[in-house]
Coordinates of C-alpha atoms in Angstrom, one line a residue:
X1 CA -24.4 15.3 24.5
X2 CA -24.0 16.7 20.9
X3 CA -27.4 16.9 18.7
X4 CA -26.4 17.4 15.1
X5 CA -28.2 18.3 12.2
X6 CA -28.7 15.5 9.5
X7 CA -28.3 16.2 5.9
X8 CA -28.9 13.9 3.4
X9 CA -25.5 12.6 0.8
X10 CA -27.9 10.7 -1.9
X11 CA -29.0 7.2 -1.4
X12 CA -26.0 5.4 0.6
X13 CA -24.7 8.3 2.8
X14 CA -26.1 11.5 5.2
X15 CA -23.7 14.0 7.0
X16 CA -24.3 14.7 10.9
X17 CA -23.7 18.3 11.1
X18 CA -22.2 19.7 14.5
X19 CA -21.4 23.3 15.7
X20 CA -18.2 23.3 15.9
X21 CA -14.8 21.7 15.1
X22 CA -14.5 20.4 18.8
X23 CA -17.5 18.9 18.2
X24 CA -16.5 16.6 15.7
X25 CA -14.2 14.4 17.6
X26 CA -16.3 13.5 20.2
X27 CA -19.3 12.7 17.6
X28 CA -16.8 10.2 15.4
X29 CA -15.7 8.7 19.1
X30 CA -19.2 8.1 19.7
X31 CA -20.6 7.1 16.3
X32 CA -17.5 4.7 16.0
X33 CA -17.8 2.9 19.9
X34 CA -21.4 1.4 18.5
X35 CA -21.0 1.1 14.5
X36 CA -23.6 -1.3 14.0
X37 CA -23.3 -3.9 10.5
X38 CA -23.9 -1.7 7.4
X39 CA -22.2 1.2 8.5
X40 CA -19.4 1.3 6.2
X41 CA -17.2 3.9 6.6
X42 CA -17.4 7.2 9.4
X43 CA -15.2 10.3 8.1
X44 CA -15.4 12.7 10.5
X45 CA -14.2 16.8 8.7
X46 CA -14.8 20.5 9.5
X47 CA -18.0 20.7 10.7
X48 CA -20.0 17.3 9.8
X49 CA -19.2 13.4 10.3
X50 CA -20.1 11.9 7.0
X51 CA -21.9 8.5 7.5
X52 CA -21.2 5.8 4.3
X53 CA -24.1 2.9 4.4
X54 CA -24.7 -0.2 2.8
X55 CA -28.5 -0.2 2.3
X56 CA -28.8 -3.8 1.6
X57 CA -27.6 -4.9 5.0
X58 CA -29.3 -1.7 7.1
X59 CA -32.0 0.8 5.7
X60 CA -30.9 4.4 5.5
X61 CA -33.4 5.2 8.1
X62 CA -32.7 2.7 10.3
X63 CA -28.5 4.4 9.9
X64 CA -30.5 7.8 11.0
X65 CA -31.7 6.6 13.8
X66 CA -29.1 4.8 15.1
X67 CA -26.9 7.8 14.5
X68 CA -28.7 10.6 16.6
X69 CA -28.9 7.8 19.4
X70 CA -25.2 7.6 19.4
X71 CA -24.7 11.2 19.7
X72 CA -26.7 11.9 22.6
X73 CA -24.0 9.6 24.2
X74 CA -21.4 12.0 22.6
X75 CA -19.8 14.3 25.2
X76 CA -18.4 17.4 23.8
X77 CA -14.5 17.6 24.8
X78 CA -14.5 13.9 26.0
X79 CA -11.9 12.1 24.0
X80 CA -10.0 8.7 24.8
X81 CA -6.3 8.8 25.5
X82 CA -4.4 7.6 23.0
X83 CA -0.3 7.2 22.5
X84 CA 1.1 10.2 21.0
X85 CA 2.7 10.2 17.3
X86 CA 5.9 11.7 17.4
X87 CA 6.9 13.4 14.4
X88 CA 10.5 14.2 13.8
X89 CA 10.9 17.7 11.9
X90 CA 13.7 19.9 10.2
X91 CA 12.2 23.7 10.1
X92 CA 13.9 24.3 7.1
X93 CA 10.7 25.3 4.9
X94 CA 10.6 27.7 2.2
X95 CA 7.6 29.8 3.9
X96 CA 9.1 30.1 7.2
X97 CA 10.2 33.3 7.4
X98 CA 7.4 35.2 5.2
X99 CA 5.0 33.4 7.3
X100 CA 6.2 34.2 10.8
X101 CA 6.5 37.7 9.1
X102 CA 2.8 37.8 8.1
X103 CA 2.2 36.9 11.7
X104 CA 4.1 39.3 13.3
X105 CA 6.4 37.1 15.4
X106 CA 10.1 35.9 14.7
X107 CA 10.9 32.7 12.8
X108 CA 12.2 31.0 15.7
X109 CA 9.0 32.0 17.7
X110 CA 6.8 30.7 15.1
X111 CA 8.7 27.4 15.7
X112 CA 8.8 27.4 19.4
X113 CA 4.7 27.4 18.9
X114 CA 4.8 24.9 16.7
X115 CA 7.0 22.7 19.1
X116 CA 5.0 23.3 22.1
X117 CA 1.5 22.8 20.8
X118 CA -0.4 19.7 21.5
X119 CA -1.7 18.5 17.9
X120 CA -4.6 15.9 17.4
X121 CA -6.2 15.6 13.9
X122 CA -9.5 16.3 13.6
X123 CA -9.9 14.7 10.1
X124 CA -8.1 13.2 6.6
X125 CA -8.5 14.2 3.4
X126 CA -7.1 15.8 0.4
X127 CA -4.3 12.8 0.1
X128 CA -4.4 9.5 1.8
X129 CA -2.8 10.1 5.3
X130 CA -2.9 13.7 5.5
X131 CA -4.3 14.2 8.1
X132 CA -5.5 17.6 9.5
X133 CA -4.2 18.6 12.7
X134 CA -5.5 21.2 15.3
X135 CA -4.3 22.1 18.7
X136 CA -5.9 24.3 21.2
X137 CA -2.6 26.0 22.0
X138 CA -2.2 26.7 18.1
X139 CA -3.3 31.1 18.3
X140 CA -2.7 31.2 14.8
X141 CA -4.8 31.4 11.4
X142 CA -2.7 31.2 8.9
X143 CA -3.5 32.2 5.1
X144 CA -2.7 30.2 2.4
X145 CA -0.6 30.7 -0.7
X146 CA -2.3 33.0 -3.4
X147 CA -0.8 30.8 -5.8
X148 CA -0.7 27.3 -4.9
X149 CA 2.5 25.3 -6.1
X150 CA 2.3 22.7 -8.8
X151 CA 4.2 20.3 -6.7
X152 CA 4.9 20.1 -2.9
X153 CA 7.5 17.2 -1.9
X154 CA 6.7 14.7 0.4
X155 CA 7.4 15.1 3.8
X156 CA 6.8 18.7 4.0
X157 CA 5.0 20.7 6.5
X158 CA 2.7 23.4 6.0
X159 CA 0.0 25.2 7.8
X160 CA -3.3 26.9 6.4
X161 CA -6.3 28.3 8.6
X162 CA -6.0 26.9 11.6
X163 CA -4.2 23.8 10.9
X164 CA -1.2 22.1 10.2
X165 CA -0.2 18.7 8.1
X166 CA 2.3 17.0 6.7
X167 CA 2.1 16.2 2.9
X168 CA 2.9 11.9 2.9
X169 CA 2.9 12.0 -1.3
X170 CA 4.6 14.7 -3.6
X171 CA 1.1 16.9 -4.4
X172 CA 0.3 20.0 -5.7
X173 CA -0.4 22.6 -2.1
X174 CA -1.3 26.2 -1.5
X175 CA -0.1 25.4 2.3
X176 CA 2.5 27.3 3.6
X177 CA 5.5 25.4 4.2
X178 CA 7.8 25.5 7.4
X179 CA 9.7 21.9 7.6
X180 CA 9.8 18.8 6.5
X181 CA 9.9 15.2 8.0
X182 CA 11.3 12.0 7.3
X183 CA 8.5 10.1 8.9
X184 CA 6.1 7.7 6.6
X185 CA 2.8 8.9 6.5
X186 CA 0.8 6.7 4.7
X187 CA 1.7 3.0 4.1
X188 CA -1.1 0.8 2.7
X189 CA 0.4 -2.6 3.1
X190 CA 0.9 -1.8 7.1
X191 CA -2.3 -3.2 9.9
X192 CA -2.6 1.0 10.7
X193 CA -1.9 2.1 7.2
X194 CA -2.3 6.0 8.5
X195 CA -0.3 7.0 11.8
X196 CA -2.0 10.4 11.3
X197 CA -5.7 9.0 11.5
X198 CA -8.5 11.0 13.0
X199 CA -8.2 11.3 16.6
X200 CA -4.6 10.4 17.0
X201 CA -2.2 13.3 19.2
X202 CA 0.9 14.1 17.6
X203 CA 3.9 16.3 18.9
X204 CA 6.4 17.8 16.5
X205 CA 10.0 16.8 17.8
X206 CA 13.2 19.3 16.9
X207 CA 15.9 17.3 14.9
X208 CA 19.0 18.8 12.8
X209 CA 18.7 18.2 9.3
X210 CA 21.1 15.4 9.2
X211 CA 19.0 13.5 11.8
X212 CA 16.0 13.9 9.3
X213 CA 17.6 13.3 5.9
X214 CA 13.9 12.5 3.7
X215 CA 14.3 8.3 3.0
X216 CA 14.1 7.5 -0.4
X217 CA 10.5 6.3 -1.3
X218 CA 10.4 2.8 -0.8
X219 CA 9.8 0.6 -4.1
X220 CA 6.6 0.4 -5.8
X221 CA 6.0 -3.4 -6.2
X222 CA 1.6 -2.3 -6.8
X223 CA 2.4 -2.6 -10.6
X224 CA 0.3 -5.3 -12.0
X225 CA 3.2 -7.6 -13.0
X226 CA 6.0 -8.3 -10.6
X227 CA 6.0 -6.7 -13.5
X228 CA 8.1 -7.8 -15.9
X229 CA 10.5 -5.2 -14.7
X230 CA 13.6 -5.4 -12.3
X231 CA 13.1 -3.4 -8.6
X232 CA 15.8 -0.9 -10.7
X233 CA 13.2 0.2 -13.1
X234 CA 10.3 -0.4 -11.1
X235 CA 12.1 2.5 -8.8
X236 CA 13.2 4.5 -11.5
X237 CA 10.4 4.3 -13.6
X238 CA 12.3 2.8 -16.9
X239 CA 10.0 1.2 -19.4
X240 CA 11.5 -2.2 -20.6
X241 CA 13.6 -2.6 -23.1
X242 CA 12.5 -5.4 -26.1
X243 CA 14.8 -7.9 -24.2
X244 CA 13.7 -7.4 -21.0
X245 CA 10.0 -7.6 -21.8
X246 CA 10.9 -10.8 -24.1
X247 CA 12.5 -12.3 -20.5
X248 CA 9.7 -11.1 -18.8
X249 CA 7.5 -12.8 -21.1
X250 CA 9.6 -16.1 -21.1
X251 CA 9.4 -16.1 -16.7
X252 CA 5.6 -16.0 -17.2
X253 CA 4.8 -18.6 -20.1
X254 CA 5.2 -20.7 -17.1
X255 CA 2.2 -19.6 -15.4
X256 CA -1.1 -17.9 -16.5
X257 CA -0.3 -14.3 -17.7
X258 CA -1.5 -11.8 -20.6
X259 CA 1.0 -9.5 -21.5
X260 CA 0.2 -5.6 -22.6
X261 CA 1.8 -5.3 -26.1
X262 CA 0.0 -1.4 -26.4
X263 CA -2.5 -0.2 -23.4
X264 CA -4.4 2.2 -25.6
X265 CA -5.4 5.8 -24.3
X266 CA -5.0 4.6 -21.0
X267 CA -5.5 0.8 -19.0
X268 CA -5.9 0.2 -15.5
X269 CA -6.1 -2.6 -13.1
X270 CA -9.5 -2.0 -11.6
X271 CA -12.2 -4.2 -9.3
X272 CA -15.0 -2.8 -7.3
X273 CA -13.1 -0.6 -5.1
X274 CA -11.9 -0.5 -1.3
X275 CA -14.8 0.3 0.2
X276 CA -14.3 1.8 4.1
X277 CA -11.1 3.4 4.0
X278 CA -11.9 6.9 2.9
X279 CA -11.7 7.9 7.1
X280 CA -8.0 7.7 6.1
X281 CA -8.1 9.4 3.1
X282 CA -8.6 6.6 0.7
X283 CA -11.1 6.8 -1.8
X284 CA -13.0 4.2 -3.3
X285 CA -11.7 3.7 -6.7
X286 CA -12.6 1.0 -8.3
X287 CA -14.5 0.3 -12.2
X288 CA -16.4 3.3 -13.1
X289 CA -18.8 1.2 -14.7
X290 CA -19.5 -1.3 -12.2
X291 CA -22.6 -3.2 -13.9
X292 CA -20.2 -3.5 -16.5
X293 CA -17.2 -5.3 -15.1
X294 CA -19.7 -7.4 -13.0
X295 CA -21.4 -8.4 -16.5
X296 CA -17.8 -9.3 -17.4
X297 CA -16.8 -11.2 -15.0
X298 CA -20.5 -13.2 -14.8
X299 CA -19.3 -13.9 -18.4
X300 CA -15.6 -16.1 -17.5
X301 CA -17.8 -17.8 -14.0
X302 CA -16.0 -15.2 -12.2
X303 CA -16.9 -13.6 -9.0
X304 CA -18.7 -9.7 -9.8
X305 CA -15.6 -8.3 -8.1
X306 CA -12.5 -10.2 -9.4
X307 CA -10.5 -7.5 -10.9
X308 CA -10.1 -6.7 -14.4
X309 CA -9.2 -4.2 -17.1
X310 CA -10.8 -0.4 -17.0
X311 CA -9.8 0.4 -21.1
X312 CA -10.7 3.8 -21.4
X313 CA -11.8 4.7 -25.5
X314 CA -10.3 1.5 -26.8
X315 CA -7.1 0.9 -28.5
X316 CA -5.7 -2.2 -26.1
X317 CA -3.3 -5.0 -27.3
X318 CA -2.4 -7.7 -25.2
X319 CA -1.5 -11.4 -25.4
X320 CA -2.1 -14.6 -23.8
X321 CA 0.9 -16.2 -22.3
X322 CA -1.5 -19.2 -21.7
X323 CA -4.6 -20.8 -22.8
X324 CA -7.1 -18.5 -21.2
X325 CA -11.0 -17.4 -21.4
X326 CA -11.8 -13.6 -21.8
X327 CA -15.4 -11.6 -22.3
X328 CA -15.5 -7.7 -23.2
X329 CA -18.4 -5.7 -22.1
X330 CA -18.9 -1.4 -21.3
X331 CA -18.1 0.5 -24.6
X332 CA -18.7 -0.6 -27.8
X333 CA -15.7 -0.9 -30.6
X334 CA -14.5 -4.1 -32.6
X335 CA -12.8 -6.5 -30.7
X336 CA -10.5 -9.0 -32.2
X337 CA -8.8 -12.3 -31.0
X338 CA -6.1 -13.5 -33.4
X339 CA -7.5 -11.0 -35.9
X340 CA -11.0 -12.4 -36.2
X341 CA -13.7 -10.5 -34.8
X342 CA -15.8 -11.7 -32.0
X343 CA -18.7 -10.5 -30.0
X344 CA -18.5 -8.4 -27.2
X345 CA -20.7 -9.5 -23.9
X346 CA -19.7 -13.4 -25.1
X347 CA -16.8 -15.4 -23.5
X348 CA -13.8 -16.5 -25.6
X349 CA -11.8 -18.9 -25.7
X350 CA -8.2 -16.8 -25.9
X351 CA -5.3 -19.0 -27.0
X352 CA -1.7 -19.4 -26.1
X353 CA -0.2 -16.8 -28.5
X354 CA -3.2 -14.8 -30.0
X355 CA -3.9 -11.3 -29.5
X356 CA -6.8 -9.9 -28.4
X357 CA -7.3 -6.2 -29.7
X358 CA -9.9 -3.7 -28.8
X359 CA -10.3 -0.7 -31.5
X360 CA -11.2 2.5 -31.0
X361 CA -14.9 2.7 -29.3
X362 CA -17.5 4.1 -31.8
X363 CA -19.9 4.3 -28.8
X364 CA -19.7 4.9 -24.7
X365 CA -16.0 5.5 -23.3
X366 CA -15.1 2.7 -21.1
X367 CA -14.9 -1.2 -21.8
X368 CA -14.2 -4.1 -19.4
X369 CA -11.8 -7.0 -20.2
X370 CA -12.8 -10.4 -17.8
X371 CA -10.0 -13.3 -17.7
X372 CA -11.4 -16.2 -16.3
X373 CA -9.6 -16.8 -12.8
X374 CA -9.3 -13.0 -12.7
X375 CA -6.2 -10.7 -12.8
X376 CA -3.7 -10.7 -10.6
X377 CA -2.0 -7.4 -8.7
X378 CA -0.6 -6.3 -5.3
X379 CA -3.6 -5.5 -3.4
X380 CA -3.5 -2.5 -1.1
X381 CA -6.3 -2.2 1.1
X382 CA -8.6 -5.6 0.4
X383 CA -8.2 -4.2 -3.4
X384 CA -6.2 -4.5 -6.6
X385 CA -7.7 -1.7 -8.0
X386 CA -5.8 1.6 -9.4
X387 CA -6.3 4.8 -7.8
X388 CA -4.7 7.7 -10.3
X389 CA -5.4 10.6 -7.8
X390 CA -4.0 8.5 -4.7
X391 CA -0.9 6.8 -6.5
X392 CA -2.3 3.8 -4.7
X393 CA -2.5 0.3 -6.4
X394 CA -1.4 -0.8 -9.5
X395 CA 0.2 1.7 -12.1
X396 CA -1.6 2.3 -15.0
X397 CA -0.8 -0.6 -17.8
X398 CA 1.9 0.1 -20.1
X399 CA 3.6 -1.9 -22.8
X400 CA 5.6 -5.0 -22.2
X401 CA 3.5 -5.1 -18.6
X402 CA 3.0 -9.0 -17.9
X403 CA -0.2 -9.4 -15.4
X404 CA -0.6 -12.8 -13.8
X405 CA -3.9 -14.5 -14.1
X406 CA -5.4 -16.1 -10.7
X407 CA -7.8 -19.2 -10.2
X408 CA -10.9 -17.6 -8.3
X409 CA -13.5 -18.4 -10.5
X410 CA -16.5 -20.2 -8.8
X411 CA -18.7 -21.0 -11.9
X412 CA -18.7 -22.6 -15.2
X413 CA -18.9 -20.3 -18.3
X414 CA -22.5 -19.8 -19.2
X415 CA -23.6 -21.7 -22.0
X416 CA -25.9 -18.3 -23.6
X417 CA -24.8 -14.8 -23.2
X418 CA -26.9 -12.6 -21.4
X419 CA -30.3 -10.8 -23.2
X420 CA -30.7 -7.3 -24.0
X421 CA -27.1 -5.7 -24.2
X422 CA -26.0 -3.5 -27.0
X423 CA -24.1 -0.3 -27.7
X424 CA -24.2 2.1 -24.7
X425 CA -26.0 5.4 -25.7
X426 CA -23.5 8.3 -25.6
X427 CA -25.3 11.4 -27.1
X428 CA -27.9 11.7 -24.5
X429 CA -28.0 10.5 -21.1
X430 CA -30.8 10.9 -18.0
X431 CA -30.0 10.7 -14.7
X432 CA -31.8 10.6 -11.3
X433 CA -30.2 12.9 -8.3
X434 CA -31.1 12.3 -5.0
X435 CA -30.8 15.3 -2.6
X436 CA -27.7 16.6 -1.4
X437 CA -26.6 18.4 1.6
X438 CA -26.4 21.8 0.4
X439 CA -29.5 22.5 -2.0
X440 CA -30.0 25.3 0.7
X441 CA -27.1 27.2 -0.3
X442 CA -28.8 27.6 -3.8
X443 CA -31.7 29.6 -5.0
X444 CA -34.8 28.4 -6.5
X445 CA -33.9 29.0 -10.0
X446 CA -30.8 27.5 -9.5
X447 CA -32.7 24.2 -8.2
X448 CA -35.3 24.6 -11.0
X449 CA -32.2 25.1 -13.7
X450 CA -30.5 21.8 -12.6
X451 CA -33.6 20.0 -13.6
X452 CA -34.7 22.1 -16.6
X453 CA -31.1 22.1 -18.1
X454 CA -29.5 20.0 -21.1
X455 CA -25.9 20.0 -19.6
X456 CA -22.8 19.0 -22.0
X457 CA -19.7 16.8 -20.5
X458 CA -16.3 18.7 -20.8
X459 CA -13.5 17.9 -22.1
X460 CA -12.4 17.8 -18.5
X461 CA -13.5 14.4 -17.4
X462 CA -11.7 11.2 -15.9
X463 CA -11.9 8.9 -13.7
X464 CA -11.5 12.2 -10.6
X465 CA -14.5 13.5 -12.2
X466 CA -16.8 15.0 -14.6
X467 CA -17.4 18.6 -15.4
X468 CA -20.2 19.4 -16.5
X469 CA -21.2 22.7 -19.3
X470 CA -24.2 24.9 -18.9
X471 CA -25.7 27.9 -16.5
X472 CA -24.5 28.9 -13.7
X473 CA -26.1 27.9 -10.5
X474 CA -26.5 30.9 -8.3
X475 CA -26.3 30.8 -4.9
X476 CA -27.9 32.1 -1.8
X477 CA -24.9 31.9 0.4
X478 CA -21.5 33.1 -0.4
X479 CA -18.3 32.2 1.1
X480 CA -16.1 29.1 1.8
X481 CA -17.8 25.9 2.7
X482 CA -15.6 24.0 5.4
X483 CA -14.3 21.3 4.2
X484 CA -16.8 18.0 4.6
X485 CA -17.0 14.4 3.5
X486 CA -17.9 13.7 -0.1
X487 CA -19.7 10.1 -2.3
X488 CA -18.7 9.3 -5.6
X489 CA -21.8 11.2 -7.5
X490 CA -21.7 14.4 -5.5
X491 CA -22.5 16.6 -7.9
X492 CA -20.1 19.7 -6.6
X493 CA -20.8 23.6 -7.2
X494 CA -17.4 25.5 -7.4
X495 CA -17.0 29.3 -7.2
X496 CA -18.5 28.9 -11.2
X497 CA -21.3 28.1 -10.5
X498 CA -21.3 24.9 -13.3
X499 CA -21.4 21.6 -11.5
X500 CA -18.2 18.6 -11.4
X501 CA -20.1 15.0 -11.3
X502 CA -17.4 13.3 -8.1
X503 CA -16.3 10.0 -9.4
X504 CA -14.9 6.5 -8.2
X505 CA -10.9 8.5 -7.7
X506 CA -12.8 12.0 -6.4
X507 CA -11.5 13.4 -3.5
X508 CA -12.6 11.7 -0.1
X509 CA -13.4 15.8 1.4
X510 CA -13.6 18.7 -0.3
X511 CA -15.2 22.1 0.3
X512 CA -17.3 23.0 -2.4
X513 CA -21.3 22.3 -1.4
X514 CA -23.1 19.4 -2.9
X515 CA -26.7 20.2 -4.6
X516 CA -27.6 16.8 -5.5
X517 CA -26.0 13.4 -5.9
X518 CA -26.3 11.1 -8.8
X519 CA -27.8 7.5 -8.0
X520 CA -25.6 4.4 -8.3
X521 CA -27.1 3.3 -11.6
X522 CA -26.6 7.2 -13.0
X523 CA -22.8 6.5 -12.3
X524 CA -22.5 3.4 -14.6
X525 CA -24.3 5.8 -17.4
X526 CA -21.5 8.5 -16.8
X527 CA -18.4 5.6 -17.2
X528 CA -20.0 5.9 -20.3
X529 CA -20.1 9.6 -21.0
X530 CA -17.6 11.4 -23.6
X531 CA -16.9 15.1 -24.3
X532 CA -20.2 16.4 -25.7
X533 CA -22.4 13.9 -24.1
X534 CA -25.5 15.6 -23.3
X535 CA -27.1 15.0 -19.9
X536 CA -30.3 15.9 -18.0
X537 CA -31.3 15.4 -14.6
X538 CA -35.0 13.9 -13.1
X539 CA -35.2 13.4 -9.5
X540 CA -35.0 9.9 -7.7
X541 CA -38.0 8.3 -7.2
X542 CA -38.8 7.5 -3.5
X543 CA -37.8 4.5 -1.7
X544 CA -35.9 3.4 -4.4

């Protein structure tokens, strides 16, 4: 049996914390052979399996206590047979030789290891479908690259620690690299959209380097609009020309469409997210401000999570290629249609022709555009939404983009718009933390300066994350934390000591220890957030 330790992830999450990496597997087997309704997403890493929850369909407790009685039944080195991924590989990496240098073997040596070894990954993270991969005939611990490169191809092996991986996305990597591989490692649209999943056995197979010549990356078609743009610039990235974009716009009169005529500091595509896929990698994503876009959609009879437009500090343009119903809600700035000046949280009538422009936002940072049907856009993973860390779903909206307009609504437009809204606050926000994992690496002070502490929003915010200015928060352990799984609000402590606020596009693991994370309503407030915002901290109440 494997008894873990539980640690509590805020409100929706706790990690099971096991001895060992070996461990792991055998816990995520277990947990995953009995998953009971509720459980939303298992992500097994390092040292912990990170249990996601839905607390309206099962109570966090009652998750608890199904989880330890699952891992009693958890045997330690137990693990079900399952068809080995063969990966072809050219060892043609730019590391080889230093490496097998650092570890006092020849190159070809260092290869022959590699060959032999029987791989299984013990978790994914980092990039959707990289997996980790371990092997127990692996002797080597590998260091990583003092300086990390600013861009690692895709399709390249590396090792670091004890593991190696294979890189399915051009990223920036501090692995060290010793081949590369022609094999697709993460495809959304496919029933097993990871081959490289958590548990899977994977051999590395020899080939010359004609055998594994790296495909071409296959065409994007995630862009909102079949997009107005030919496969050729879809693959080559090529804005459209004035003539294309007019064609574009003639093809979609036909049907119900808006077209981007300027996108503003930056639009997206976003619904509520693709919840359960961050096992493989895949975070959430999804509207920051999720009240918001719900409000938006209640607006145009919508359903909450029919996907809309994330416009992040104003500045969007876009016309209707048909007669169409909009509402605005999130930040506040003046939003015209056909140059008069309506109401936000208030459906529109938007016709054939007219422009709907959102300025510049005097208050909050993010504001939510609702067409009544919803938007349309390839949907990867149960959802349209754009993840910028992930490269997965729609590409962020640019001009000349035409986005189709569906016909899911399921209510009439309300007759009175709803009570109480008004500019979000933006100078000063308060926000409850429940506990994290990790307060114990942390001294008191530390825990009593969280609190106590008038923190100011960088300028290094997005939808990753935002960091956050103010003391440091000393700790009482030193050292690297192995890696484990994270929740959008984990409020991370990196070697500074000055916390990063994980958001919907945050990192799915990461190894920097959690102190507290920020409740579900906190998050809507920090959508909202700019640079200088001032934030302070109150604990959760109880049973909330």
């Amino acid at each position: 049996m494997v008894t873990p330790r539980v640690r509590p992830m805020g409100e929706r999450a706790f990690l099971l914390e096991v001895g060992a990496l070996g461990d792991v597997l055998p816990l995520h087997a277990a947990l995953a052979a009995s998953r009971p309704d509720g459980v939303t997403d298992l992500v097994p890493a390092a040292r912990t399996v990170l249990v996601r929850v839905d607390p309206r369909v099962l109570p966090l407790s009652a998750a608890r206590a199904w989880a330890i009685a699952a891992a009693a039944e958890a045997e330690p080195g137990s693990l079900t047979a399952r068809p080995t991924v063969e990966l072809d590989i050219v060892y043609d990496g730019a590391d080889l030789a230093e490496t097998a240098r650092l570890l006092g073997v020849e190159a070809d040596e260092l290869v022959r290891r590699h060959v032999d070894a029987e791989w299984r990954v013990a978790f994914t993270g980092f990039a959707p479908g990289f997996g980790y991969l371990v092997s127990d005939d692996w002797p080597f611990d590998v260091p990583r690259l003092e300086s990390p490169r600013t861009r690692v191809p895709a399709g390249s092996v590396g090792l670091a620690g004890v593991f190696s991986g294979a890189y399915p996305r051009d990223t920036p990597g501090g692995w060290r690299l010793i081949g590369t591989t022609a094999a697709r490692l993460f495809d959304p649209d496919a029933a097993s959209p990871a081959p490289l999943a958590p548990g899977a056995r994977v051999r590395f197979r020899p080939v010359p380097a004609a055998v594994s010549e790296v495909r071409p990356a296959p065409i994007d078609r995630s862009s909102p609009v079949t997009n107005g743009r030919t496969d050729r610039q879809v693959a080559t990235g090529e804005r459209m020309g004035a003539g294309d974009a007019a064609a574009a716009a003639d093809d979609a009169a036909a049907d119900r469409s808006i077209r981007v005529v300027e996108p503003g500091l930056l639009a997206t595509v976003q619904d509520l997210g693709r919840e359960g896929a961050a096992s493989v990698g895949v975070a959430v994503s999804g509207a920051l401000d999720r009240g918001a876009l719900r409000t938006a959609n209640r607006l145009v009879g919508n359903p909450e999570g029919a996907a809309g437009i994330e416009v992040t500090m104003g500045g969007l343009r876009a016309v209707a290629q048909s007669e169409l119903w909009v509402a605005v809600t999130g930040a506040w700035g003046t939003v015209r249609i056909d140059r008069r000046e309506v109401d936000p949280y208030e459906a529109h009538a938007w016709p054939a022709g007219a422009e709907l422009h959102i300025d510049w936002f005097a208050h909050g940072a993010r504001a939510y555009v609702a067409v009544r049907g919803g938007l349309d856009a390839h949907v990867a993973l149960g959802s349209r939404a754009t993840d910028r860390l992930a490269g997965l779903g729609p590409a962020a909206l640019r001009a000349g983009d035409v986005v189709g307009v569906r016909d899911d609504a399921t209510a009439p437009i309300p007759i009175a718009p709803p009570a109480g809204w008004g500019a979000p606050r933006d100078a000063e926000f308060e926000l409850e933390l429940a506990p994290g994992p990790r307060a114990d690496w942390f001294t008191a002070d530390a825990l009593a300066t969280l609190y106590d502490t008038v923190w100011t929003v960088s300028n290094h915010a997005d939808r990753v994350g935002a960091r956050l200015d103010g003391p440091e928060l000393t700790r009482v352990r030193t050292g690297e934390l192995a890696s484990e799984g994270m929740v959008p609000g984990a409020l991370q402590v990196p070697p500074s000591g000055r916390p990063t606020i994980l958001l919907a596009d945050g990192p799915v693991t990461g190894g920097y220890p959690v102190i507290a994370v920020v409740t579900d309503p906190g998050l809507d407030l920090i959508a909202q957030a700019r640079p200088g915002t001032r934030i302070r901290f109150r604990h959760a109440r109880p049973g909330r």
